[in-house]
């Protein structure tokens, strides 16, 4: 049987426990999960591509079937290049739905073989996103329940350098 590969794309600026929850669930379904850090994102990121990748890499060291990569351009082209059958997206709340549905349908239009799989995180992460973490850290808020210690450290270092 063919190896089942899924791509989990995102900006991961930075990776949070919400993302990690989704990666764990995806790795139960697929033989290989590639966390694909988007090289160019519309908003200016706090962390550059290599910093974002490094933080993801450290978060998945205990997950042998999870790989970390970066990509630019169309997700469907990248998925084809990686021979992936599926794209993973996380759905936190109804507010995510409209945008995610639109993306999934556009991607299906571009490549009908690529399947988008939506996974829901544990409800304790359903309000969490990277932007909230960045806002909190700016005002010295405690982010320890939102990101792993190595990410917290990187966030604090960024703040100190400013
Ligand atoms: P964000 O939306 O936090 O800026 P990304 O662009 O990195 O994050 O998101 C990549 C994917 O991960 C998207 O499908 C997004 O919905 C999902 N995701 C982000 N945070 C969470 C979370 N707390 N729980 C579940 N999925 C999430």
PDB file of C-alpha atoms and ligand atoms in Angstrom:
ATOM      1  CA  UNK A   1       0.000   0.000   0.000  1.00  0.00           C
ATOM      2  CA  UNK A   2       1.201   3.497  -0.815  1.00  0.00           C
ATOM      3  CA  UNK A   3       2.697   5.560   1.976  1.00  0.00           C
ATOM      4  CA  UNK A   4       0.226   8.142   3.205  1.00  0.00           C
ATOM      5  CA  UNK A   5       1.793  11.566   3.414  1.00  0.00           C
ATOM      6  CA  UNK A   6       0.160  14.749   4.715  1.00  0.00           C
ATOM      7  CA  UNK A   7       1.336  18.344   4.609  1.00  0.00           C
ATOM      8  CA  UNK A   8       0.524  20.669   7.507  1.00  0.00           C
ATOM      9  CA  UNK A   9       1.133  24.188   6.187  1.00  0.00           C
ATOM     10  CA  UNK A  10       1.148  27.393   8.192  1.00  0.00           C
ATOM     11  CA  UNK A  11       3.129  30.395   9.271  1.00  0.00           C
ATOM     12  CA  UNK A  12       4.012  28.991  12.711  1.00  0.00           C
ATOM     13  CA  UNK A  13       5.073  32.428  13.951  1.00  0.00           C
ATOM     14  CA  UNK A  14       5.692  30.889  16.464  1.00  0.00           C
ATOM     15  CA  UNK A  15       4.492  27.288  16.886  1.00  0.00           C
ATOM     16  CA  UNK A  16       2.013  26.918  19.782  1.00  0.00           C
ATOM     17  CA  UNK A  17       0.565  23.996  21.767  1.00  0.00           C
ATOM     18  CA  UNK A  18      -2.469  24.302  19.443  1.00  0.00           C
ATOM     19  CA  UNK A  19      -0.331  23.510  16.387  1.00  0.00           C
ATOM     20  CA  UNK A  20       1.424  20.701  18.267  1.00  0.00           C
ATOM     21  CA  UNK A  21      -1.944  19.185  19.208  1.00  0.00           C
ATOM     22  CA  UNK A  22      -2.913  19.100  15.515  1.00  0.00           C
ATOM     23  CA  UNK A  23       0.465  17.608  14.484  1.00  0.00           C
ATOM     24  CA  UNK A  24       0.024  14.781  17.027  1.00  0.00           C
ATOM     25  CA  UNK A  25      -3.474  13.985  15.791  1.00  0.00           C
ATOM     26  CA  UNK A  26      -2.330  14.063  12.146  1.00  0.00           C
ATOM     27  CA  UNK A  27       0.570  11.735  12.878  1.00  0.00           C
ATOM     28  CA  UNK A  28      -1.908   9.140  14.153  1.00  0.00           C
ATOM     29  CA  UNK A  29      -3.613   9.153  10.757  1.00  0.00           C
ATOM     30  CA  UNK A  30      -0.711   9.405   8.318  1.00  0.00           C
ATOM     31  CA  UNK A  31       2.574   7.519   7.808  1.00  0.00           C
ATOM     32  CA  UNK A  32       4.394  10.804   7.391  1.00  0.00           C
ATOM     33  CA  UNK A  33       3.467  14.376   8.277  1.00  0.00           C
ATOM     34  CA  UNK A  34       5.434  17.259   6.798  1.00  0.00           C
ATOM     35  CA  UNK A  35       5.062  20.488   8.742  1.00  0.00           C
ATOM     36  CA  UNK A  36       5.545  23.077   6.002  1.00  0.00           C
ATOM     37  CA  UNK A  37       6.530  26.534   7.180  1.00  0.00           C
ATOM     38  CA  UNK A  38       5.343  29.180   4.715  1.00  0.00           C
ATOM     39  CA  UNK A  39       8.325  31.198   3.557  1.00  0.00           C
ATOM     40  CA  UNK A  40       6.434  34.304   2.541  1.00  0.00           C
ATOM     41  CA  UNK A  41       3.514  35.332   4.634  1.00  0.00           C
ATOM     42  CA  UNK A  42       1.439  38.449   4.070  1.00  0.00           C
ATOM     43  CA  UNK A  43       1.984  39.973   7.483  1.00  0.00           C
ATOM     44  CA  UNK A  44       5.560  40.672   8.589  1.00  0.00           C
ATOM     45  CA  UNK A  45       6.488  37.788  10.880  1.00  0.00           C
ATOM     46  CA  UNK A  46       8.117  38.193  14.280  1.00  0.00           C
ATOM     47  CA  UNK A  47      10.475  35.305  13.467  1.00  0.00           C
ATOM     48  CA  UNK A  48      12.236  34.690  10.163  1.00  0.00           C
ATOM     49  CA  UNK A  49      11.835  31.452   8.274  1.00  0.00           C
ATOM     50  CA  UNK A  50      14.809  29.651   9.800  1.00  0.00           C
ATOM     51  CA  UNK A  51      13.810  30.655  13.353  1.00  0.00           C
ATOM     52  CA  UNK A  52      10.246  29.431  12.774  1.00  0.00           C
ATOM     53  CA  UNK A  53      11.519  26.146  11.335  1.00  0.00           C
ATOM     54  CA  UNK A  54      13.955  25.633  14.190  1.00  0.00           C
ATOM     55  CA  UNK A  55      11.216  26.097  16.796  1.00  0.00           C
ATOM     56  CA  UNK A  56       8.991  23.583  14.965  1.00  0.00           C
ATOM     57  CA  UNK A  57      11.885  21.142  14.683  1.00  0.00           C
ATOM     58  CA  UNK A  58      12.539  21.277  18.401  1.00  0.00           C
ATOM     59  CA  UNK A  59       8.837  20.777  19.134  1.00  0.00           C
ATOM     60  CA  UNK A  60       8.632  17.551  17.099  1.00  0.00           C
ATOM     61  CA  UNK A  61      11.902  15.843  18.055  1.00  0.00           C
ATOM     62  CA  UNK A  62       9.962  13.067  19.810  1.00  0.00           C
ATOM     63  CA  UNK A  63       7.782  12.439  16.761  1.00  0.00           C
ATOM     64  CA  UNK A  64       9.755  10.238  14.353  1.00  0.00           C
ATOM     65  CA  UNK A  65       7.217  10.365  11.513  1.00  0.00           C
ATOM     66  CA  UNK A  66       7.050  14.164  11.459  1.00  0.00           C
ATOM     67  CA  UNK A  67       9.372  16.149   9.179  1.00  0.00           C
ATOM     68  CA  UNK A  68       9.868  19.914   8.977  1.00  0.00           C
ATOM     69  CA  UNK A  69      10.299  21.826   5.744  1.00  0.00           C
ATOM     70  CA  UNK A  70       9.555  25.226   4.266  1.00  0.00           C
ATOM     71  CA  UNK A  71       7.733  26.098   1.077  1.00  0.00           C
ATOM     72  CA  UNK A  72       6.742  28.978  -1.121  1.00  0.00           C
ATOM     73  CA  UNK A  73       4.356  29.260  -4.007  1.00  0.00           C
ATOM     74  CA  UNK A  74       1.231  27.228  -4.471  1.00  0.00           C
ATOM     75  CA  UNK A  75       0.490  24.624  -1.832  1.00  0.00           C
ATOM     76  CA  UNK A  76      -0.879  22.218  -4.477  1.00  0.00           C
ATOM     77  CA  UNK A  77       2.438  22.316  -6.359  1.00  0.00           C
ATOM     78  CA  UNK A  78       4.384  21.713  -3.174  1.00  0.00           C
ATOM     79  CA  UNK A  79       2.077  18.820  -2.202  1.00  0.00           C
ATOM     80  CA  UNK A  80       2.545  17.237  -5.615  1.00  0.00           C
ATOM     81  CA  UNK A  81       6.321  17.570  -5.342  1.00  0.00           C
ATOM     82  CA  UNK A  82       6.200  15.815  -1.943  1.00  0.00           C
ATOM     83  CA  UNK A  83       3.774  13.145  -3.208  1.00  0.00           C
ATOM     84  CA  UNK A  84       1.363  14.066  -0.434  1.00  0.00           C
ATOM     85  CA  UNK A  85      -2.256  12.953  -0.610  1.00  0.00           C
ATOM     86  CA  UNK A  86      -3.595  15.321   2.013  1.00  0.00           C
ATOM     87  CA  UNK A  87      -3.365  18.771   3.553  1.00  0.00           C
ATOM     88  CA  UNK A  88      -4.034  19.152   7.256  1.00  0.00           C
ATOM     89  CA  UNK A  89      -5.695  22.263   8.671  1.00  0.00           C
ATOM     90  CA  UNK A  90      -6.766  22.979  12.204  1.00  0.00           C
ATOM     91  CA  UNK A  91     -10.257  24.236  12.960  1.00  0.00           C
ATOM     92  CA  UNK A  92     -10.501  26.101  16.224  1.00  0.00           C
ATOM     93  CA  UNK A  93     -13.934  27.602  16.025  1.00  0.00           C
ATOM     94  CA  UNK A  94     -16.671  28.449  13.580  1.00  0.00           C
ATOM     95  CA  UNK A  95     -14.801  31.661  12.795  1.00  0.00           C
ATOM     96  CA  UNK A  96     -12.049  29.621  11.086  1.00  0.00           C
ATOM     97  CA  UNK A  97     -14.560  27.807   8.932  1.00  0.00           C
ATOM     98  CA  UNK A  98     -15.366  30.240   6.137  1.00  0.00           C
ATOM     99  CA  UNK A  99     -11.769  31.022   5.231  1.00  0.00           C
ATOM    100  CA  UNK A 100     -10.708  27.384   5.554  1.00  0.00           C
ATOM    101  CA  UNK A 101     -13.615  26.174   3.407  1.00  0.00           C
ATOM    102  CA  UNK A 102     -12.702  28.690   0.716  1.00  0.00           C
ATOM    103  CA  UNK A 103      -9.052  27.586   0.721  1.00  0.00           C
ATOM    104  CA  UNK A 104      -9.977  23.911   0.669  1.00  0.00           C
ATOM    105  CA  UNK A 105     -12.315  24.407  -2.293  1.00  0.00           C
ATOM    106  CA  UNK A 106      -9.782  26.477  -4.229  1.00  0.00           C
ATOM    107  CA  UNK A 107      -7.116  23.853  -3.625  1.00  0.00           C
ATOM    108  CA  UNK A 108      -9.518  21.140  -4.750  1.00  0.00           C
ATOM    109  CA  UNK A 109     -10.234  23.127  -7.901  1.00  0.00           C
ATOM    110  CA  UNK A 110      -6.493  23.333  -8.574  1.00  0.00           C
ATOM    111  CA  UNK A 111      -5.894  19.664  -7.803  1.00  0.00           C
ATOM    112  CA  UNK A 112      -8.853  17.390  -7.333  1.00  0.00           C
ATOM    113  CA  UNK A 113      -6.687  14.614  -5.908  1.00  0.00           C
ATOM    114  CA  UNK A 114      -5.461  16.644  -2.963  1.00  0.00           C
ATOM    115  CA  UNK A 115      -7.698  16.092   0.065  1.00  0.00           C
ATOM    116  CA  UNK A 116      -7.994  18.670   2.844  1.00  0.00           C
ATOM    117  CA  UNK A 117      -8.431  17.119   6.277  1.00  0.00           C
ATOM    118  CA  UNK A 118      -9.683  19.297   9.141  1.00  0.00           C
ATOM    119  CA  UNK A 119      -8.772  18.397  12.677  1.00  0.00           C
ATOM    120  CA  UNK A 120     -10.075  19.964  15.868  1.00  0.00           C
ATOM    121  CA  UNK A 121      -7.654  20.595  18.722  1.00  0.00           C
ATOM    122  CA  UNK A 122      -8.380  19.915  22.373  1.00  0.00           C
ATOM    123  CA  UNK A 123     -10.866  22.565  23.466  1.00  0.00           C
ATOM    124  CA  UNK A 124      -8.304  24.119  25.780  1.00  0.00           C
ATOM    125  CA  UNK A 125      -6.496  25.349  22.643  1.00  0.00           C
ATOM    126  CA  UNK A 126      -9.552  26.462  20.719  1.00  0.00           C
ATOM    127  CA  UNK A 127      -9.000  30.171  21.456  1.00  0.00           C
ATOM    128  CA  UNK A 128      -5.246  30.070  20.922  1.00  0.00           C
ATOM    129  CA  UNK A 129      -3.303  31.523  18.028  1.00  0.00           C
ATOM    130  CA  UNK A 130       0.207  32.826  17.445  1.00  0.00           C
ATOM    131  CA  UNK A 131      -0.954  36.453  17.394  1.00  0.00           C
ATOM    132  CA  UNK A 132      -2.350  36.215  20.920  1.00  0.00           C
ATOM    133  CA  UNK A 133       0.954  34.767  22.136  1.00  0.00           C
ATOM    134  CA  UNK A 134       2.865  37.655  20.523  1.00  0.00           C
ATOM    135  CA  UNK A 135       0.512  40.236  22.056  1.00  0.00           C
ATOM    136  CA  UNK A 136       0.864  38.674  25.515  1.00  0.00           C
ATOM    137  CA  UNK A 137       4.631  38.556  25.435  1.00  0.00           C
ATOM    138  CA  UNK A 138       4.819  42.254  24.476  1.00  0.00           C
ATOM    139  CA  UNK A 139       3.120  43.096  27.760  1.00  0.00           C
ATOM    140  CA  UNK A 140       5.054  40.565  29.836  1.00  0.00           C
ATOM    141  CA  UNK A 141       2.114  38.166  29.986  1.00  0.00           C
ATOM    142  CA  UNK A 142       2.649  34.544  30.978  1.00  0.00           C
ATOM    143  CA  UNK A 143       2.624  32.372  27.837  1.00  0.00           C
ATOM    144  CA  UNK A 144       3.824  29.156  29.479  1.00  0.00           C
ATOM    145  CA  UNK A 145       0.508  27.355  28.968  1.00  0.00           C
ATOM    146  CA  UNK A 146       0.403  28.329  25.267  1.00  0.00           C
ATOM    147  CA  UNK A 147       3.890  27.505  23.936  1.00  0.00           C
ATOM    148  CA  UNK A 148       6.661  25.046  24.885  1.00  0.00           C
ATOM    149  CA  UNK A 149       9.558  26.357  27.023  1.00  0.00           C
ATOM    150  CA  UNK A 150      12.003  26.645  24.089  1.00  0.00           C
ATOM    151  CA  UNK A 151       9.530  28.894  22.222  1.00  0.00           C
ATOM    152  CA  UNK A 152       8.907  30.980  25.322  1.00  0.00           C
ATOM    153  CA  UNK A 153      12.654  31.509  25.590  1.00  0.00           C
ATOM    154  CA  UNK A 154      12.889  32.668  21.954  1.00  0.00           C
ATOM    155  CA  UNK A 155       9.970  35.058  22.491  1.00  0.00           C
ATOM    156  CA  UNK A 156      11.633  36.567  25.549  1.00  0.00           C
ATOM    157  CA  UNK A 157      14.928  36.930  23.667  1.00  0.00           C
ATOM    158  CA  UNK A 158      13.140  38.801  20.858  1.00  0.00           C
ATOM    159  CA  UNK A 159      11.595  41.160  23.380  1.00  0.00           C
ATOM    160  CA  UNK A 160      14.900  41.848  25.101  1.00  0.00           C
ATOM    161  CA  UNK A 161      16.550  42.718  21.787  1.00  0.00           C
ATOM    162  CA  UNK A 162      13.920  45.371  21.016  1.00  0.00           C
TER     163      UNK A 162
HETATM  164  P1  LIG B   1      -2.310  31.131  13.168  1.00  0.00           P
HETATM  165  O1  LIG B   1      -3.680  30.945  12.612  1.00  0.00           O
HETATM  166  O2  LIG B   1      -2.183  30.826  14.629  1.00  0.00           O
HETATM  167  O3  LIG B   1      -1.603  32.388  12.767  1.00  0.00           O
HETATM  168  P2  LIG B   1      -0.926  29.380  11.253  1.00  0.00           P
HETATM  169  O4  LIG B   1      -1.044  30.146   9.987  1.00  0.00           O
HETATM  170  O5  LIG B   1       0.441  28.979  11.625  1.00  0.00           O
HETATM  171  O6  LIG B   1      -1.468  29.994  12.583  1.00  0.00           O
HETATM  172  O7  LIG B   1      -1.916  28.143  11.193  1.00  0.00           O
HETATM  173  C1  LIG B   1      -1.680  26.946  10.550  1.00  0.00           C
HETATM  174  C2  LIG B   1      -2.847  26.039  10.771  1.00  0.00           C
HETATM  175  O8  LIG B   1      -2.915  25.696  12.137  1.00  0.00           O
HETATM  176  C3  LIG B   1      -4.220  26.613  10.428  1.00  0.00           C
HETATM  177  O9  LIG B   1      -5.011  25.572   9.901  1.00  0.00           O
HETATM  178  C4  LIG B   1      -4.765  27.047  11.753  1.00  0.00           C
HETATM  179  O10 LIG B   1      -6.166  27.015  11.756  1.00  0.00           O
HETATM  180  C5  LIG B   1      -4.198  25.963  12.657  1.00  0.00           C
HETATM  181  N1  LIG B   1      -4.103  26.382  14.044  1.00  0.00           N
HETATM  182  C6  LIG B   1      -3.468  27.451  14.560  1.00  0.00           C
HETATM  183  N2  LIG B   1      -3.630  27.526  15.904  1.00  0.00           N
HETATM  184  C7  LIG B   1      -4.396  26.456  16.234  1.00  0.00           C
HETATM  185  C8  LIG B   1      -4.952  25.976  17.457  1.00  0.00           C
HETATM  186  N3  LIG B   1      -4.781  26.618  18.608  1.00  0.00           N
HETATM  187  N4  LIG B   1      -5.684  24.862  17.420  1.00  0.00           N
HETATM  188  C9  LIG B   1      -5.893  24.227  16.237  1.00  0.00           C
HETATM  189  N5  LIG B   1      -5.430  24.631  15.061  1.00  0.00           N
HETATM  190  C10 LIG B   1      -4.691  25.731  15.043  1.00  0.00           C
END
